[in-house]
């Protein structure tokens, strides 16, 4: 048996995506539309803060901002989960003649 190099590469990609999400301030563990506090809610609060801008239009822009930021957060969280799930679906070890044992040179 040999190490599954494709699985290892997906593991590195998973770690990279997670680190980039964290660097951008996205949690990636909560689904924003169900989270009591989301990145969108955090940014929303600054759009119509009393020392910035208030009024009906500010409220509308704040809601739009929250929706847009939470949508981006969901995309990043989904990317992380998709890569992680793909990695987890692969075996840790494969037969030595398996293309994933020589991935990417012998893989798909």
PDB file of N, CA and C in Angstrom:
ATOM      1  N   UNK A   1       0.841  -1.185   0.000  1.00  0.00           N
ATOM      2  CA  UNK A   1       0.000   0.000   0.000  1.00  0.00           C
ATOM      3  C   UNK A   1       0.888   1.251   0.000  1.00  0.00           C
ATOM      4  N   UNK A   2       0.323   2.308  -0.542  1.00  0.00           N
ATOM      5  CA  UNK A   2       1.049   3.579  -0.633  1.00  0.00           C
ATOM      6  C   UNK A   2       0.150   4.707  -0.128  1.00  0.00           C
ATOM      7  N   UNK A   3       0.775   5.799   0.259  1.00  0.00           N
ATOM      8  CA  UNK A   3       0.008   6.959   0.696  1.00  0.00           C
ATOM      9  C   UNK A   3      -0.787   7.520  -0.476  1.00  0.00           C
ATOM     10  N   UNK A   4      -1.982   7.989  -0.191  1.00  0.00           N
ATOM     11  CA  UNK A   4      -2.837   8.581  -1.212  1.00  0.00           C
ATOM     12  C   UNK A   4      -2.437  10.054  -1.363  1.00  0.00           C
ATOM     13  N   UNK A   5      -1.639  10.335  -2.390  1.00  0.00           N
ATOM     14  CA  UNK A   5      -1.115  11.684  -2.585  1.00  0.00           C
ATOM     15  C   UNK A   5      -2.201  12.671  -2.996  1.00  0.00           C
ATOM     16  N   UNK A   6      -3.212  12.186  -3.657  1.00  0.00           N
ATOM     17  CA  UNK A   6      -4.331  13.064  -4.018  1.00  0.00           C
ATOM     18  C   UNK A   6      -5.058  13.527  -2.749  1.00  0.00           C
ATOM     19  N   UNK A   7      -5.266  12.602  -1.822  1.00  0.00           N
ATOM     20  CA  UNK A   7      -5.909  12.952  -0.548  1.00  0.00           C
ATOM     21  C   UNK A   7      -5.063  13.958   0.214  1.00  0.00           C
ATOM     22  N   UNK A   8      -3.751  13.766   0.214  1.00  0.00           N
ATOM     23  CA  UNK A   8      -2.865  14.702   0.899  1.00  0.00           C
ATOM     24  C   UNK A   8      -2.938  16.093   0.267  1.00  0.00           C
ATOM     25  N   UNK A   9      -2.987  16.157  -1.071  1.00  0.00           N
ATOM     26  CA  UNK A   9      -3.085  17.448  -1.764  1.00  0.00           C
ATOM     27  C   UNK A   9      -4.396  18.144  -1.410  1.00  0.00           C
ATOM     28  N   UNK A  10      -5.476  17.386  -1.349  1.00  0.00           N
ATOM     29  CA  UNK A  10      -6.756  17.978  -0.953  1.00  0.00           C
ATOM     30  C   UNK A  10      -6.717  18.446   0.498  1.00  0.00           C
ATOM     31  N   UNK A  11      -5.980  17.753   1.332  1.00  0.00           N
ATOM     32  CA  UNK A  11      -5.804  18.180   2.722  1.00  0.00           C
ATOM     33  C   UNK A  11      -5.083  19.519   2.805  1.00  0.00           C
ATOM     34  N   UNK A  12      -4.043  19.682   1.980  1.00  0.00           N
ATOM     35  CA  UNK A  12      -3.332  20.963   1.954  1.00  0.00           C
ATOM     36  C   UNK A  12      -4.231  22.071   1.420  1.00  0.00           C
ATOM     37  N   UNK A  13      -5.038  21.756   0.405  1.00  0.00           N
ATOM     38  CA  UNK A  13      -5.973  22.743  -0.138  1.00  0.00           C
ATOM     39  C   UNK A  13      -7.016  23.115   0.913  1.00  0.00           C
ATOM     40  N   UNK A  14      -7.494  22.142   1.638  1.00  0.00           N
ATOM     41  CA  UNK A  14      -8.471  22.373   2.698  1.00  0.00           C
ATOM     42  C   UNK A  14      -7.894  23.322   3.750  1.00  0.00           C
ATOM     43  N   UNK A  15      -6.671  23.093   4.155  1.00  0.00           N
ATOM     44  CA  UNK A  15      -6.020  23.950   5.140  1.00  0.00           C
ATOM     45  C   UNK A  15      -5.829  25.367   4.589  1.00  0.00           C
ATOM     46  N   UNK A  16      -5.447  25.474   3.321  1.00  0.00           N
ATOM     47  CA  UNK A  16      -5.255  26.780   2.697  1.00  0.00           C
ATOM     48  C   UNK A  16      -6.573  27.563   2.656  1.00  0.00           C
ATOM     49  N   UNK A  17      -7.643  26.901   2.219  1.00  0.00           N
ATOM     50  CA  UNK A  17      -8.950  27.561   2.149  1.00  0.00           C
ATOM     51  C   UNK A  17      -9.384  28.005   3.536  1.00  0.00           C
ATOM     52  N   UNK A  18      -9.198  27.164   4.530  1.00  0.00           N
ATOM     53  CA  UNK A  18      -9.559  27.505   5.903  1.00  0.00           C
ATOM     54  C   UNK A  18      -8.775  28.726   6.387  1.00  0.00           C
ATOM     55  N   UNK A  19      -7.487  28.746   6.131  1.00  0.00           N
ATOM     56  CA  UNK A  19      -6.654  29.877   6.550  1.00  0.00           C
ATOM     57  C   UNK A  19      -7.062  31.164   5.837  1.00  0.00           C
ATOM     58  N   UNK A  20      -7.367  31.070   4.536  1.00  0.00           N
ATOM     59  CA  UNK A  20      -7.782  32.257   3.796  1.00  0.00           C
ATOM     60  C   UNK A  20      -9.129  32.767   4.300  1.00  0.00           C
ATOM     61  N   UNK A  21     -10.048  31.860   4.587  1.00  0.00           N
ATOM     62  CA  UNK A  21     -11.339  32.264   5.151  1.00  0.00           C
ATOM     63  C   UNK A  21     -11.126  33.017   6.462  1.00  0.00           C
ATOM     64  N   UNK A  22     -10.270  32.478   7.314  1.00  0.00           N
ATOM     65  CA  UNK A  22     -10.009  33.117   8.608  1.00  0.00           C
ATOM     66  C   UNK A  22      -9.362  34.486   8.413  1.00  0.00           C
ATOM     67  N   UNK A  23      -8.449  34.570   7.464  1.00  0.00           N
ATOM     68  CA  UNK A  23      -7.773  35.834   7.192  1.00  0.00           C
ATOM     69  C   UNK A  23      -8.759  36.904   6.706  1.00  0.00           C
ATOM     70  N   UNK A  24      -9.775  36.476   5.959  1.00  0.00           N
ATOM     71  CA  UNK A  24     -10.794  37.396   5.469  1.00  0.00           C
ATOM     72  C   UNK A  24     -11.850  37.700   6.538  1.00  0.00           C
ATOM     73  N   UNK A  25     -11.783  36.998   7.654  1.00  0.00           N
ATOM     74  CA  UNK A  25     -12.722  37.232   8.739  1.00  0.00           C
ATOM     75  C   UNK A  25     -13.977  36.391   8.659  1.00  0.00           C
ATOM     76  N   UNK A  26     -13.963  35.380   7.796  1.00  0.00           N
ATOM     77  CA  UNK A  26     -15.116  34.491   7.681  1.00  0.00           C
ATOM     78  C   UNK A  26     -14.866  33.261   8.531  1.00  0.00           C
ATOM     79  N   UNK A  27     -15.892  32.896   9.306  1.00  0.00           N
ATOM     80  CA  UNK A  27     -15.777  31.763  10.218  1.00  0.00           C
ATOM     81  C   UNK A  27     -15.750  30.455   9.438  1.00  0.00           C
ATOM     82  N   UNK A  28     -16.725  30.284   8.550  1.00  0.00           N
ATOM     83  CA  UNK A  28     -16.783  29.061   7.760  1.00  0.00           C
ATOM     84  C   UNK A  28     -17.381  27.877   8.485  1.00  0.00           C
ATOM     85  N   UNK A  29     -17.713  28.025   9.774  1.00  0.00           N
ATOM     86  CA  UNK A  29     -18.303  26.903  10.499  1.00  0.00           C
ATOM     87  C   UNK A  29     -19.804  27.079  10.672  1.00  0.00           C
ATOM     88  N   UNK A  30     -20.300  28.292  10.517  1.00  0.00           N
ATOM     89  CA  UNK A  30     -21.729  28.554  10.655  1.00  0.00           C
ATOM     90  C   UNK A  30     -22.339  28.835   9.294  1.00  0.00           C
ATOM     91  N   UNK A  31     -23.539  28.402   9.097  1.00  0.00           N
ATOM     92  CA  UNK A  31     -24.258  28.786   7.891  1.00  0.00           C
ATOM     93  C   UNK A  31     -24.875  30.141   8.192  1.00  0.00           C
ATOM     94  N   UNK A  32     -24.433  31.215   7.509  1.00  0.00           N
ATOM     95  CA  UNK A  32     -24.819  32.570   7.895  1.00  0.00           C
ATOM     96  C   UNK A  32     -26.315  32.794   8.055  1.00  0.00           C
ATOM     97  N   UNK A  33     -27.134  32.197   7.200  1.00  0.00           N
ATOM     98  CA  UNK A  33     -28.568  32.488   7.289  1.00  0.00           C
ATOM     99  C   UNK A  33     -29.186  31.928   8.571  1.00  0.00           C
ATOM    100  N   UNK A  34     -28.486  31.014   9.243  1.00  0.00           N
ATOM    101  CA  UNK A  34     -28.992  30.449  10.486  1.00  0.00           C
ATOM    102  C   UNK A  34     -28.232  30.951  11.711  1.00  0.00           C
ATOM    103  N   UNK A  35     -27.175  31.688  11.496  1.00  0.00           N
ATOM    104  CA  UNK A  35     -26.351  32.159  12.602  1.00  0.00           C
ATOM    105  C   UNK A  35     -26.979  33.391  13.240  1.00  0.00           C
ATOM    106  N   UNK A  36     -26.973  33.421  14.562  1.00  0.00           N
ATOM    107  CA  UNK A  36     -27.502  34.592  15.260  1.00  0.00           C
ATOM    108  C   UNK A  36     -26.603  35.793  14.996  1.00  0.00           C
ATOM    109  N   UNK A  37     -25.316  35.566  14.903  1.00  0.00           N
ATOM    110  CA  UNK A  37     -24.363  36.633  14.609  1.00  0.00           C
ATOM    111  C   UNK A  37     -23.500  36.171  13.448  1.00  0.00           C
ATOM    112  N   UNK A  38     -23.513  36.927  12.385  1.00  0.00           N
ATOM    113  CA  UNK A  38     -22.741  36.565  11.206  1.00  0.00           C
ATOM    114  C   UNK A  38     -21.816  37.717  10.832  1.00  0.00           C
ATOM    115  N   UNK A  39     -20.907  37.452   9.918  1.00  0.00           N
ATOM    116  CA  UNK A  39     -20.022  38.508   9.427  1.00  0.00           C
ATOM    117  C   UNK A  39     -20.860  39.619   8.798  1.00  0.00           C
ATOM    118  N   UNK A  40     -21.925  39.254   8.091  1.00  0.00           N
ATOM    119  CA  UNK A  40     -22.804  40.247   7.491  1.00  0.00           C
ATOM    120  C   UNK A  40     -23.461  41.125   8.537  1.00  0.00           C
ATOM    121  N   UNK A  41     -23.891  40.522   9.649  1.00  0.00           N
ATOM    122  CA  UNK A  41     -24.511  41.296  10.726  1.00  0.00           C
ATOM    123  C   UNK A  41     -23.495  42.240  11.357  1.00  0.00           C
ATOM    124  N   UNK A  42     -22.266  41.765  11.463  1.00  0.00           N
ATOM    125  CA  UNK A  42     -21.194  42.590  12.031  1.00  0.00           C
ATOM    126  C   UNK A  42     -20.948  43.822  11.159  1.00  0.00           C
ATOM    127  N   UNK A  43     -20.863  43.635   9.866  1.00  0.00           N
ATOM    128  CA  UNK A  43     -20.615  44.750   8.947  1.00  0.00           C
ATOM    129  C   UNK A  43     -21.862  45.623   8.819  1.00  0.00           C
ATOM    130  N   UNK A  44     -23.024  44.991   8.838  1.00  0.00           N
ATOM    131  CA  UNK A  44     -24.293  45.718   8.752  1.00  0.00           C
ATOM    132  C   UNK A  44     -24.381  46.790   9.834  1.00  0.00           C
ATOM    133  N   UNK A  45     -23.916  46.448  11.030  1.00  0.00           N
ATOM    134  CA  UNK A  45     -24.013  47.370  12.154  1.00  0.00           C
ATOM    135  C   UNK A  45     -23.203  48.643  11.925  1.00  0.00           C
ATOM    136  N   UNK A  46     -22.181  48.577  11.083  1.00  0.00           N
ATOM    137  CA  UNK A  46     -21.367  49.764  10.842  1.00  0.00           C
ATOM    138  C   UNK A  46     -21.940  50.646   9.734  1.00  0.00           C
ATOM    139  N   UNK A  47     -22.799  50.077   8.880  1.00  0.00           N
ATOM    140  CA  UNK A  47     -23.345  50.841   7.759  1.00  0.00           C
ATOM    141  C   UNK A  47     -24.284  51.929   8.248  1.00  0.00           C
ATOM    142  N   UNK A  48     -25.152  51.615   9.180  1.00  0.00           N
ATOM    143  CA  UNK A  48     -26.088  52.622   9.670  1.00  0.00           C
ATOM    144  C   UNK A  48     -25.885  52.917  11.160  1.00  0.00           C
ATOM    145  N   UNK A  49     -24.638  52.960  11.567  1.00  0.00           N
ATOM    146  CA  UNK A  49     -24.320  53.313  12.950  1.00  0.00           C
ATOM    147  C   UNK A  49     -24.659  54.786  13.171  1.00  0.00           C
ATOM    148  N   UNK A  50     -24.989  55.127  14.396  1.00  0.00           N
ATOM    149  CA  UNK A  50     -25.438  56.494  14.704  1.00  0.00           C
ATOM    150  C   UNK A  50     -24.381  57.539  14.377  1.00  0.00           C
ATOM    151  N   UNK A  51     -23.106  57.163  14.442  1.00  0.00           N
ATOM    152  CA  UNK A  51     -22.058  58.132  14.123  1.00  0.00           C
ATOM    153  C   UNK A  51     -21.652  58.099  12.649  1.00  0.00           C
ATOM    154  N   UNK A  52     -22.350  57.289  11.845  1.00  0.00           N
ATOM    155  CA  UNK A  52     -22.032  57.182  10.422  1.00  0.00           C
ATOM    156  C   UNK A  52     -23.162  57.717   9.566  1.00  0.00           C
ATOM    157  N   UNK A  53     -24.285  56.993   9.589  1.00  0.00           N
ATOM    158  CA  UNK A  53     -25.376  57.326   8.687  1.00  0.00           C
ATOM    159  C   UNK A  53     -26.615  56.622   9.201  1.00  0.00           C
ATOM    160  N   UNK A  54     -27.703  57.323   9.346  1.00  0.00           N
ATOM    161  CA  UNK A  54     -28.937  56.703   9.812  1.00  0.00           C
ATOM    162  C   UNK A  54     -30.088  57.116   8.912  1.00  0.00           C
ATOM    163  N   UNK A  55     -31.153  56.370   9.004  1.00  0.00           N
ATOM    164  CA  UNK A  55     -32.347  56.665   8.233  1.00  0.00           C
ATOM    165  C   UNK A  55     -32.814  55.444   7.474  1.00  0.00           C
ATOM    166  N   UNK A  56     -33.972  55.558   6.825  1.00  0.00           N
ATOM    167  CA  UNK A  56     -34.532  54.422   6.096  1.00  0.00           C
ATOM    168  C   UNK A  56     -33.611  53.878   5.001  1.00  0.00           C
ATOM    169  N   UNK A  57     -32.954  54.757   4.255  1.00  0.00           N
ATOM    170  CA  UNK A  57     -32.052  54.290   3.198  1.00  0.00           C
ATOM    171  C   UNK A  57     -30.838  53.591   3.804  1.00  0.00           C
ATOM    172  N   UNK A  58     -30.342  54.116   4.921  1.00  0.00           N
ATOM    173  CA  UNK A  58     -29.219  53.470   5.607  1.00  0.00           C
ATOM    174  C   UNK A  58     -29.628  52.079   6.083  1.00  0.00           C
ATOM    175  N   UNK A  59     -30.849  51.953   6.607  1.00  0.00           N
ATOM    176  CA  UNK A  59     -31.342  50.641   7.038  1.00  0.00           C
ATOM    177  C   UNK A  59     -31.405  49.673   5.868  1.00  0.00           C
ATOM    178  N   UNK A  60     -31.893  50.159   4.730  1.00  0.00           N
ATOM    179  CA  UNK A  60     -32.005  49.313   3.535  1.00  0.00           C
ATOM    180  C   UNK A  60     -30.622  48.885   3.044  1.00  0.00           C
ATOM    181  N   UNK A  61     -29.695  49.818   3.008  1.00  0.00           N
ATOM    182  CA  UNK A  61     -28.330  49.499   2.565  1.00  0.00           C
ATOM    183  C   UNK A  61     -27.661  48.533   3.547  1.00  0.00           C
ATOM    184  N   UNK A  62     -27.925  48.684   4.821  1.00  0.00           N
ATOM    185  CA  UNK A  62     -27.366  47.782   5.817  1.00  0.00           C
ATOM    186  C   UNK A  62     -27.882  46.360   5.608  1.00  0.00           C
ATOM    187  N   UNK A  63     -29.179  46.227   5.353  1.00  0.00           N
ATOM    188  CA  UNK A  63     -29.762  44.898   5.094  1.00  0.00           C
ATOM    189  C   UNK A  63     -29.163  44.286   3.828  1.00  0.00           C
ATOM    190  N   UNK A  64     -29.006  45.099   2.781  1.00  0.00           N
ATOM    191  CA  UNK A  64     -28.401  44.611   1.535  1.00  0.00           C
ATOM    192  C   UNK A  64     -26.961  44.170   1.767  1.00  0.00           C
ATOM    193  N   UNK A  65     -26.236  44.955   2.549  1.00  0.00           N
ATOM    194  CA  UNK A  65     -24.847  44.611   2.860  1.00  0.00           C
ATOM    195  C   UNK A  65     -24.777  43.290   3.610  1.00  0.00           C
ATOM    196  N   UNK A  66     -25.644  43.133   4.601  1.00  0.00           N
ATOM    197  CA  UNK A  66     -25.670  41.881   5.365  1.00  0.00           C
ATOM    198  C   UNK A  66     -25.925  40.693   4.450  1.00  0.00           C
ATOM    199  N   UNK A  67     -26.910  40.816   3.581  1.00  0.00           N
ATOM    200  CA  UNK A  67     -27.247  39.713   2.670  1.00  0.00           C
ATOM    201  C   UNK A  67     -26.073  39.381   1.754  1.00  0.00           C
ATOM    202  N   UNK A  68     -25.424  40.408   1.210  1.00  0.00           N
ATOM    203  CA  UNK A  68     -24.304  40.174   0.291  1.00  0.00           C
ATOM    204  C   UNK A  68     -23.106  39.540   0.997  1.00  0.00           C
ATOM    205  N   UNK A  69     -22.760  40.048   2.164  1.00  0.00           N
ATOM    206  CA  UNK A  69     -21.612  39.510   2.897  1.00  0.00           C
ATOM    207  C   UNK A  69     -21.891  38.080   3.348  1.00  0.00           C
ATOM    208  N   UNK A  70     -23.096  37.830   3.827  1.00  0.00           N
ATOM    209  CA  UNK A  70     -23.438  36.471   4.243  1.00  0.00           C
ATOM    210  C   UNK A  70     -23.438  35.504   3.061  1.00  0.00           C
ATOM    211  N   UNK A  71     -23.818  35.986   1.871  1.00  0.00           N
ATOM    212  CA  UNK A  71     -23.778  35.134   0.677  1.00  0.00           C
ATOM    213  C   UNK A  71     -22.338  34.766   0.326  1.00  0.00           C
ATOM    214  N   UNK A  72     -21.426  35.730   0.437  1.00  0.00           N
ATOM    215  CA  UNK A  72     -20.009  35.443   0.182  1.00  0.00           C
ATOM    216  C   UNK A  72     -19.483  34.466   1.228  1.00  0.00           C
ATOM    217  N   UNK A  73     -19.846  34.686   2.485  1.00  0.00           N
ATOM    218  CA  UNK A  73     -19.434  33.785   3.556  1.00  0.00           C
ATOM    219  C   UNK A  73     -19.911  32.361   3.272  1.00  0.00           C
ATOM    220  N   UNK A  74     -21.134  32.227   2.800  1.00  0.00           N
ATOM    221  CA  UNK A  74     -21.685  30.905   2.496  1.00  0.00           C
ATOM    222  C   UNK A  74     -20.908  30.232   1.364  1.00  0.00           C
ATOM    223  N   UNK A  75     -20.521  31.001   0.358  1.00  0.00           N
ATOM    224  CA  UNK A  75     -19.733  30.438  -0.753  1.00  0.00           C
ATOM    225  C   UNK A  75     -18.396  29.922  -0.235  1.00  0.00           C
ATOM    226  N   UNK A  76     -17.724  30.726   0.591  1.00  0.00           N
ATOM    227  CA  UNK A  76     -16.429  30.306   1.134  1.00  0.00           C
ATOM    228  C   UNK A  76     -16.578  29.092   2.047  1.00  0.00           C
ATOM    229  N   UNK A  77     -17.616  29.082   2.864  1.00  0.00           N
ATOM    230  CA  UNK A  77     -17.852  27.941   3.755  1.00  0.00           C
ATOM    231  C   UNK A  77     -18.155  26.688   2.943  1.00  0.00           C
ATOM    232  N   UNK A  78     -18.948  26.844   1.884  1.00  0.00           N
ATOM    233  CA  UNK A  78     -19.267  25.696   1.024  1.00  0.00           C
ATOM    234  C   UNK A  78     -18.016  25.172   0.331  1.00  0.00           C
ATOM    235  N   UNK A  79     -17.145  26.069  -0.119  1.00  0.00           N
ATOM    236  CA  UNK A  79     -15.900  25.643  -0.759  1.00  0.00           C
ATOM    237  C   UNK A  79     -15.079  24.810   0.217  1.00  0.00           C
ATOM    238  N   UNK A  80     -14.940  25.304   1.439  1.00  0.00           N
ATOM    239  CA  UNK A  80     -14.185  24.551   2.444  1.00  0.00           C
ATOM    240  C   UNK A  80     -14.795  23.179   2.671  1.00  0.00           C
ATOM    241  N   UNK A  81     -16.116  23.138   2.864  1.00  0.00           N
ATOM    242  CA  UNK A  81     -16.780  21.860   3.124  1.00  0.00           C
ATOM    243  C   UNK A  81     -16.673  20.909   1.941  1.00  0.00           C
ATOM    244  N   UNK A  82     -16.784  21.431   0.721  1.00  0.00           N
ATOM    245  CA  UNK A  82     -16.686  20.573  -0.461  1.00  0.00           C
ATOM    246  C   UNK A  82     -15.297  19.944  -0.575  1.00  0.00           C
ATOM    247  N   UNK A  83     -14.261  20.747  -0.368  1.00  0.00           N
ATOM    248  CA  UNK A  83     -12.888  20.223  -0.443  1.00  0.00           C
ATOM    249  C   UNK A  83     -12.669  19.214   0.679  1.00  0.00           C
ATOM    250  N   UNK A  84     -13.107  19.560   1.882  1.00  0.00           N
ATOM    251  CA  UNK A  84     -12.945  18.647   3.025  1.00  0.00           C
ATOM    252  C   UNK A  84     -13.676  17.326   2.792  1.00  0.00           C
ATOM    253  N   UNK A  85     -14.906  17.401   2.292  1.00  0.00           N
ATOM    254  CA  UNK A  85     -15.689  16.184   2.058  1.00  0.00           C
ATOM    255  C   UNK A  85     -15.067  15.322   0.970  1.00  0.00           C
ATOM    256  N   UNK A  86     -14.542  15.972  -0.065  1.00  0.00           N
ATOM    257  CA  UNK A  86     -13.867  15.219  -1.139  1.00  0.00           C
ATOM    258  C   UNK A  86     -12.630  14.515  -0.577  1.00  0.00           C
ATOM    259  N   UNK A  87     -11.862  15.220   0.246  1.00  0.00           N
ATOM    260  CA  UNK A  87     -10.683  14.610   0.874  1.00  0.00           C
ATOM    261  C   UNK A  87     -11.085  13.437   1.759  1.00  0.00           C
ATOM    262  N   UNK A  88     -12.097  13.654   2.587  1.00  0.00           N
ATOM    263  CA  UNK A  88     -12.517  12.615   3.527  1.00  0.00           C
ATOM    264  C   UNK A  88     -13.100  11.390   2.839  1.00  0.00           C
ATOM    265  N   UNK A  89     -13.569  11.544   1.610  1.00  0.00           N
ATOM    266  CA  UNK A  89     -14.133  10.421   0.873  1.00  0.00           C
ATOM    267  C   UNK A  89     -13.046   9.511   0.296  1.00  0.00           C
ATOM    268  N   UNK A  90     -11.815   9.993   0.273  1.00  0.00           N
ATOM    269  CA  UNK A  90     -10.716   9.206  -0.291  1.00  0.00           C
ATOM    270  C   UNK A  90     -10.020   8.401   0.803  1.00  0.00           C
ATOM    271  N   UNK A  91      -9.555   7.202   0.463  1.00  0.00           N
ATOM    272  CA  UNK A  91      -8.826   6.404   1.451  1.00  0.00           C
ATOM    273  C   UNK A  91      -7.457   7.016   1.746  1.00  0.00           C
ATOM    274  N   UNK A  92      -6.944   6.772   2.934  1.00  0.00           N
ATOM    275  CA  UNK A  92      -5.628   7.279   3.327  1.00  0.00           C
ATOM    276  C   UNK A  92      -4.537   6.572   2.532  1.00  0.00           C
ATOM    277  N   UNK A  93      -4.725   5.283   2.293  1.00  0.00           N
ATOM    278  CA  UNK A  93      -3.749   4.503   1.534  1.00  0.00           C
ATOM    279  C   UNK A  93      -4.441   3.838   0.354  1.00  0.00           C
ATOM    280  N   UNK A  94      -3.673   3.678  -0.715  1.00  0.00           N
ATOM    281  CA  UNK A  94      -4.168   3.041  -1.935  1.00  0.00           C
ATOM    282  C   UNK A  94      -3.126   2.029  -2.407  1.00  0.00           C
ATOM    283  N   UNK A  95      -3.524   1.096  -3.273  1.00  0.00           N
ATOM    284  CA  UNK A  95      -2.527   0.181  -3.826  1.00  0.00           C
ATOM    285  C   UNK A  95      -1.435   0.965  -4.569  1.00  0.00           C
ATOM    286  N   UNK A  96      -0.244   0.437  -4.581  1.00  0.00           N
ATOM    287  CA  UNK A  96       0.884   1.140  -5.188  1.00  0.00           C
ATOM    288  C   UNK A  96       0.683   1.427  -6.668  1.00  0.00           C
ATOM    289  N   UNK A  97      -0.143   0.622  -7.355  1.00  0.00           N
ATOM    290  CA  UNK A  97      -0.378   0.865  -8.778  1.00  0.00           C
ATOM    291  C   UNK A  97      -1.579   1.788  -9.023  1.00  0.00           C
ATOM    292  N   UNK A  98      -2.208   2.279  -7.969  1.00  0.00           N
ATOM    293  CA  UNK A  98      -3.331   3.207  -8.100  1.00  0.00           C
ATOM    294  C   UNK A  98      -2.809   4.572  -8.563  1.00  0.00           C
ATOM    295  N   UNK A  99      -3.504   5.223  -9.484  1.00  0.00           N
ATOM    296  CA  UNK A  99      -3.057   6.550  -9.948  1.00  0.00           C
ATOM    297  C   UNK A  99      -2.899   7.567  -8.812  1.00  0.00           C
ATOM    298  N   UNK A 100      -3.701   7.445  -7.748  1.00  0.00           N
ATOM    299  CA  UNK A 100      -3.604   8.398  -6.641  1.00  0.00           C
ATOM    300  C   UNK A 100      -2.324   8.224  -5.824  1.00  0.00           C
ATOM    301  N   UNK A 101      -1.633   7.090  -5.993  1.00  0.00           N
ATOM    302  CA  UNK A 101      -0.359   6.879  -5.309  1.00  0.00           C
ATOM    303  C   UNK A 101       0.746   7.708  -5.959  1.00  0.00           C
ATOM    304  N   UNK A 102       0.531   8.134  -7.205  1.00  0.00           N
ATOM    305  CA  UNK A 102       1.495   8.952  -7.933  1.00  0.00           C
ATOM    306  C   UNK A 102       0.896  10.291  -8.349  1.00  0.00           C
ATOM    307  N   UNK A 103      -0.160  10.679  -7.697  1.00  0.00           N
ATOM    308  CA  UNK A 103      -0.882  11.895  -8.061  1.00  0.00           C
ATOM    309  C   UNK A 103       0.024  13.106  -7.862  1.00  0.00           C
ATOM    310  N   UNK A 104       0.059  14.099  -8.741  1.00  0.00           N
ATOM    311  CA  UNK A 104      -0.788  14.302  -9.911  1.00  0.00           C
ATOM    312  C   UNK A 104      -0.277  13.649 -11.181  1.00  0.00           C
ATOM    313  N   UNK A 105       0.938  13.134 -11.158  1.00  0.00           N
ATOM    314  CA  UNK A 105       1.517  12.576 -12.385  1.00  0.00           C
ATOM    315  C   UNK A 105       0.763  11.353 -12.905  1.00  0.00           C
ATOM    316  N   UNK A 106       0.254  10.525 -11.996  1.00  0.00           N
ATOM    317  CA  UNK A 106      -0.447   9.335 -12.440  1.00  0.00           C
ATOM    318  C   UNK A 106      -1.942   9.413 -12.245  1.00  0.00           C
ATOM    319  N   UNK A 107      -2.417  10.532 -11.718  1.00  0.00           N
ATOM    320  CA  UNK A 107      -3.830  10.681 -11.417  1.00  0.00           C
ATOM    321  C   UNK A 107      -4.602  11.366 -12.514  1.00  0.00           C
ATOM    322  N   UNK A 108      -5.881  11.501 -12.245  1.00  0.00           N
ATOM    323  CA  UNK A 108      -6.793  12.112 -13.211  1.00  0.00           C
ATOM    324  C   UNK A 108      -6.737  13.616 -13.075  1.00  0.00           C
TER     325      UNK A 108
END
